[in-house]
PDB file of C-alpha atoms in Angstrom:
ATOM      1  CA  MET Y 127      29.508 -17.779  25.607  1.00 40.00           C
ATOM      2  CA  LYS Y 128      29.308 -19.179  22.077  1.00 40.00           C
ATOM      3  CA  LEU Y 129      25.581 -19.880  22.438  1.00 33.00           C
ATOM      4  CA  SER Y 130      24.870 -16.324  23.653  1.00 36.00           C
ATOM      5  CA  LEU Y 131      26.741 -14.891  20.627  1.00 34.00           C
ATOM      6  CA  ILE Y 132      24.641 -17.009  18.293  1.00 35.00           C
ATOM      7  CA  VAL Y 133      21.410 -15.963  20.029  1.00 31.00           C
ATOM      8  CA  CYS Y 134      22.424 -12.281  19.893  1.00 35.00           C
ATOM      9  CA  SER Y 135      23.254 -12.589  16.191  1.00 38.00           C
ATOM     10  CA  LEU Y 136      19.892 -14.174  15.434  1.00 34.00           C
ATOM     11  CA  VAL Y 137      18.030 -11.499  17.394  1.00 36.00           C
ATOM     12  CA  LEU Y 138      19.881  -8.712  15.561  1.00 38.00           C
ATOM     13  CA  MET Y 139      19.193 -10.329  12.187  1.00 45.00           C
ATOM     14  CA  GLY Y 140      15.499 -10.531  13.045  1.00 44.00           C
ATOM     15  CA  LEU Y 141      15.412  -6.900  14.132  1.00 42.00           C
ATOM     16  CA  SER Y 142      17.183  -5.720  10.991  1.00 45.00           C
ATOM     17  CA  THR Y 143      14.658  -7.615   8.825  1.00 46.00           C
ATOM     18  CA  GLN Y 144      11.753  -6.023  10.708  1.00 47.00           C
ATOM     19  CA  ALA Y 145      13.363  -2.567  10.512  1.00 55.00           C
ATOM     20  CA  GLN Y 146      13.580  -2.865   6.734  1.00 79.00           C
ATOM     21  CA  ASP Y 147      10.976  -0.868   4.900  1.00 93.00           C
ATOM     22  CA  PRO Y 148      11.403  -1.280   1.168  1.00 98.00           C
ATOM     23  CA  VAL Y 149       8.148   0.602   0.474  1.00 98.00           C
ATOM     24  CA  LYS Y 150       7.837   4.376   0.781  1.00 98.00           C
ATOM     25  CA  TRP Y 151       4.386   5.940   0.639  1.00 98.00           C
ATOM     26  CA  THR Y 152       3.462   9.474  -0.452  1.00 98.00           C
ATOM     27  CA  PHE Y 153       0.013  11.022  -0.325  1.00 98.00           C
ATOM     28  CA  SER Y 154      -1.342  13.902  -2.417  1.00 98.00           C
ATOM     29  CA  SER Y 155      -4.490  15.294  -3.984  1.00 97.00           C
ATOM     30  CA  LYS Y 156      -5.224  16.743  -7.403  1.00 97.00           C
ATOM     31  CA  LYS Y 157      -8.210  18.999  -8.018  1.00 96.00           C
ATOM     32  CA  ILE Y 158     -10.266  17.799 -11.001  1.00 96.00           C
ATOM     33  CA  ASP Y 159     -13.045  20.363 -10.852  1.00 94.00           C
ATOM     34  CA  ASP Y 160     -14.751  22.647  -8.337  1.00 91.00           C
ATOM     35  CA  LYS Y 161     -15.689  19.856  -5.897  1.00 94.00           C
ATOM     36  CA  THR Y 162     -13.906  16.758  -7.243  1.00 96.00           C
ATOM     37  CA  PHE Y 163     -10.437  15.531  -6.305  1.00 97.00           C
ATOM     38  CA  GLU Y 164      -8.218  12.583  -7.049  1.00 98.00           C
ATOM     39  CA  VAL Y 165      -6.408  11.353  -3.957  1.00 98.00           C
ATOM     40  CA  HIS Y 166      -3.130   9.631  -4.830  1.00 98.00           C
ATOM     41  CA  LEU Y 167      -1.670   7.053  -2.445  1.00 98.00           C
ATOM     42  CA  THR Y 168       1.629   6.247  -4.147  1.00 98.00           C
ATOM     43  CA  ALA Y 169       3.957   3.387  -3.249  1.00 98.00           C
ATOM     44  CA  THR Y 170       7.589   3.470  -4.359  1.00 98.00           C
ATOM     45  CA  VAL Y 171       9.003  -0.033  -3.995  1.00 98.00           C
ATOM     46  CA  GLN Y 172      12.736  -0.776  -3.794  1.00 98.00           C
ATOM     47  CA  SER Y 173      13.997  -3.539  -6.057  1.00 97.00           C
ATOM     48  CA  PRO Y 174      13.735  -6.565  -5.696  1.00 97.00           C
ATOM     49  CA  TRP Y 175      10.681  -6.094  -3.461  1.00 98.00           C
ATOM     50  CA  THR Y 176       7.048  -6.161  -4.602  1.00 97.00           C
ATOM     51  CA  ILE Y 177       3.649  -5.309  -3.120  1.00 98.00           C
ATOM     52  CA  TYR Y 178       0.356  -6.925  -3.981  1.00 98.00           C
ATOM     53  CA  SER Y 179      -2.683  -5.667  -5.844  1.00 98.00           C
ATOM     54  CA  GLN Y 180      -6.045  -5.187  -4.176  1.00 98.00           C
ATOM     55  CA  THR Y 181      -7.256  -8.007  -6.434  1.00 95.00           C
ATOM     56  CA  THR Y 182      -4.873 -10.699  -5.185  1.00 91.00           C
ATOM     57  CA  PRO Y 183      -7.175 -13.658  -4.429  1.00 92.00           C
ATOM     58  CA  ASP Y 184      -7.952 -15.162  -1.038  1.00 91.00           C
ATOM     59  CA  GLY Y 185      -5.466 -17.805  -0.047  1.00 90.00           C
ATOM     60  CA  GLY Y 186      -2.602 -15.767  -1.460  1.00 89.00           C
ATOM     61  CA  PRO Y 187      -0.427 -13.130   0.170  1.00 92.00           C
ATOM     62  CA  LEU Y 188      -2.049 -10.132   1.837  1.00 96.00           C
ATOM     63  CA  ALA Y 189      -3.670  -7.886  -0.766  1.00 97.00           C
ATOM     64  CA  THR Y 190      -3.139  -4.139  -0.394  1.00 98.00           C
ATOM     65  CA  SER Y 191      -6.261  -2.656   1.198  1.00 98.00           C
ATOM     66  CA  PHE Y 192      -7.598   0.773   2.121  1.00 98.00           C
ATOM     67  CA  THR Y 193      -9.932   1.874   4.890  1.00 98.00           C
ATOM     68  CA  PHE Y 194     -11.187   5.455   4.746  1.00 98.00           C
ATOM     69  CA  ASN Y 195     -12.423   7.306   7.815  1.00 98.00           C
ATOM     70  CA  ASN Y 196     -15.968   8.604   7.655  1.00 97.00           C
ATOM     71  CA  ASN Y 197     -16.120  12.287   6.695  1.00 97.00           C
ATOM     72  CA  PRO Y 198     -19.605  13.830   6.339  1.00 97.00           C
ATOM     73  CA  LEU Y 199     -18.205  16.542   4.029  1.00 96.00           C
ATOM     74  CA  LEU Y 200     -17.246  14.167   1.221  1.00 96.00           C
ATOM     75  CA  ILE Y 201     -18.331  11.198  -0.861  1.00 97.00           C
ATOM     76  CA  LEU Y 202     -16.023   8.488  -2.181  1.00 98.00           C
ATOM     77  CA  SER Y 203     -16.691   8.046  -5.887  1.00 97.00           C
ATOM     78  CA  GLY Y 204     -16.076   4.488  -7.058  1.00 97.00           C
ATOM     79  CA  LYS Y 205     -13.352   2.122  -5.911  1.00 97.00           C
ATOM     80  CA  VAL Y 206      -9.625   2.737  -5.523  1.00 98.00           C
ATOM     81  CA  LYS Y 207      -7.984   2.421  -8.965  1.00 98.00           C
ATOM     82  CA  GLU Y 208      -4.486   1.030  -9.475  1.00 98.00           C
ATOM     83  CA  VAL Y 209      -2.193   2.847 -11.902  1.00 98.00           C
ATOM     84  CA  GLY Y 210       1.032   1.013 -12.680  1.00 98.00           C
ATOM     85  CA  THR Y 211       2.389  -2.067 -14.398  1.00 98.00           C
ATOM     86  CA  MET Y 212       0.667  -5.052 -12.828  1.00 98.00           C
ATOM     87  CA  HIS Y 213       2.448  -8.396 -12.957  1.00 97.00           C
ATOM     88  CA  LYS Y 214       0.835 -11.821 -12.634  1.00 96.00           C
ATOM     89  CA  LYS Y 215       2.544 -14.959 -11.389  1.00 94.00           C
ATOM     90  CA  HIS Y 216       1.375 -18.355 -10.189  1.00 94.00           C
ATOM     91  CA  GLU Y 217       2.741 -18.880  -6.683  1.00 90.00           C
ATOM     92  CA  GLU Y 218       3.048 -22.558  -5.809  1.00 89.00           C
ATOM     93  CA  VAL Y 219       3.446 -21.709  -2.118  1.00 85.00           C
ATOM     94  CA  PHE Y 220      -0.073 -20.216  -2.066  1.00 87.00           C
ATOM     95  CA  GLY Y 221      -1.551 -22.255  -4.924  1.00 92.00           C
ATOM     96  CA  VAL Y 222      -3.030 -19.132  -6.599  1.00 94.00           C
ATOM     97  CA  ASP Y 223      -2.169 -16.564  -9.233  1.00 95.00           C
ATOM     98  CA  VAL Y 224      -0.950 -13.388  -7.514  1.00 95.00           C
ATOM     99  CA  PHE Y 225      -1.044  -9.862  -8.883  1.00 97.00           C
ATOM    100  CA  TYR Y 226       1.744  -7.539  -7.811  1.00 97.00           C
ATOM    101  CA  TYR Y 227       3.655  -4.345  -8.546  1.00 98.00           C
ATOM    102  CA  LYS Y 228       7.364  -3.581  -8.728  1.00 97.00           C
ATOM    103  CA  ASP Y 229       9.008  -0.147  -8.559  1.00 97.00           C
ATOM    104  CA  LYS Y 230       5.929   2.092  -8.303  1.00 98.00           C
ATOM    105  CA  VAL Y 231       2.145   1.960  -8.140  1.00 98.00           C
ATOM    106  CA  ASP Y 232      -0.317   4.804  -7.726  1.00 98.00           C
ATOM    107  CA  PHE Y 233      -3.594   3.986  -5.970  1.00 98.00           C
ATOM    108  CA  VAL Y 234      -6.186   6.650  -6.867  1.00 98.00           C
ATOM    109  CA  GLN Y 235      -9.462   7.385  -5.087  1.00 98.00           C
ATOM    110  CA  VAL Y 236     -11.857   9.961  -6.570  1.00 98.00           C
ATOM    111  CA  VAL Y 237     -13.560  12.095  -3.918  1.00 98.00           C
ATOM    112  CA  LYS Y 238     -16.448  14.551  -4.289  1.00 97.00           C
ATOM    113  CA  LEU Y 239     -16.939  17.314  -1.754  1.00 97.00           C
ATOM    114  CA  LYS Y 240     -20.460  18.163  -0.570  1.00 95.00           C
ATOM    115  CA  THR Y 241     -19.419  21.796   0.031  1.00 92.00           C
ATOM    116  CA  LYS Y 242     -16.473  23.986  -0.902  1.00 86.00           C
ATOM    117  CA  ALA Y 243     -15.120  23.826   2.646  1.00 88.00           C
ATOM    118  CA  LYS Y 244     -11.536  22.675   3.122  1.00 91.00           C
ATOM    119  CA  THR Y 245     -11.437  19.127   4.510  1.00 96.00           C
ATOM    120  CA  ASN Y 246      -9.343  15.992   4.356  1.00 96.00           C
ATOM    121  CA  LEU Y 247      -9.542  12.331   3.455  1.00 98.00           C
ATOM    122  CA  SER Y 248      -7.920  10.167   6.095  1.00 98.00           C
ATOM    123  CA  GLY Y 249      -7.647   6.502   6.832  1.00 98.00           C
ATOM    124  CA  LYS Y 250      -5.239   3.624   6.811  1.00 98.00           C
ATOM    125  CA  LEU Y 251      -3.792   1.217   4.323  1.00 98.00           C
ATOM    126  CA  GLU Y 252      -2.379  -2.244   4.836  1.00 98.00           C
ATOM    127  CA  TYR Y 253       0.124  -3.993   2.593  1.00 98.00           C
ATOM    128  CA  MET Y 254       2.785  -6.672   2.544  1.00 97.00           C
ATOM    129  CA  ALA Y 255       6.157  -6.538   0.787  1.00 97.00           C
ATOM    130  CA  CYS Y 256       7.900  -9.663  -0.516  1.00 95.00           C
ATOM    131  CA  ASP Y 257      10.968 -10.532  -2.530  1.00 94.00           C
ATOM    132  CA  GLU Y 258      11.902 -13.897  -4.052  1.00 91.00           C
ATOM    133  CA  GLU Y 259      13.014 -15.279  -0.684  1.00 92.00           C
ATOM    134  CA  GLN Y 260      10.884 -13.730   2.031  1.00 93.00           C
ATOM    135  CA  CYS Y 261       7.867 -11.674   2.949  1.00 93.00           C
ATOM    136  CA  LEU Y 262       7.940  -8.981   5.596  1.00 96.00           C
ATOM    137  CA  PRO Y 263       5.111  -8.896   8.134  1.00 96.00           C
ATOM    138  CA  PRO Y 264       2.041  -6.929   6.978  1.00 97.00           C
ATOM    139  CA  LYS Y 265       2.329  -3.231   7.683  1.00 98.00           C
ATOM    140  CA  GLU Y 266      -0.346  -0.626   8.401  1.00 98.00           C
ATOM    141  CA  VAL Y 267       0.129   3.037   7.440  1.00 98.00           C
ATOM    142  CA  THR Y 268      -2.181   5.898   8.425  1.00 98.00           C
ATOM    143  CA  PHE Y 269      -2.641   8.880   6.117  1.00 98.00           C
ATOM    144  CA  SER Y 270      -4.431  12.183   5.837  1.00 98.00           C
ATOM    145  CA  VAL Y 271      -4.681  14.206   2.614  1.00 98.00           C
ATOM    146  CA  VAL Y 272      -5.918  17.799   2.539  1.00 96.00           C
ATOM    147  CA  LEU Y 273      -8.563  18.604  -0.085  1.00 95.00           C
ATOM    148  CA  GLN Y 274      -8.667  22.309  -0.885  1.00 84.00           C
TER     149      GLN Y 274
END
C-alpha cells in the first residue's frame, strides 16, 4: 500500500512537470510595404524560466529553431532575427557558454511576397525551457501567420 502511494505520487509529479508550459507563443505579421512583411514569433516566458537563442552552441542545451514550410508565393528574406535582451552564461553542465532569454523575446522573419495574393507563412518551431534546477523536454509548436 505504501509503495503504491509513493509510485502514484511520483507519477503525478512527473505528469505535472510535463504539463507545465512556462512559455506562451503568439504569432503575427506586420506589413512593411506593398509586398514585404515582418512575421513575429513572440515568446513570453514565465519567471524563473528561460529559453535559448538560435545561436546557442552545439553541446549546449537545445537552441530555439525554426522550420518554414515551402510556399511558392513568398520568399524568406534573410535569417530569423532575435529582438530582446540576450543573456550569456557559462554552463558547467554543458561546458559551453549559453545564450538565453528571460521574460520575452521576439523572433522576426522578413518575408517578401511574389504577388499581392493573400497567403500565409507556416511551419514549426522547437525550443527548450529551463530554470536553475531543471529543463523541460524540448517542445515543438506549429504556426501559421496570414500575410495580407
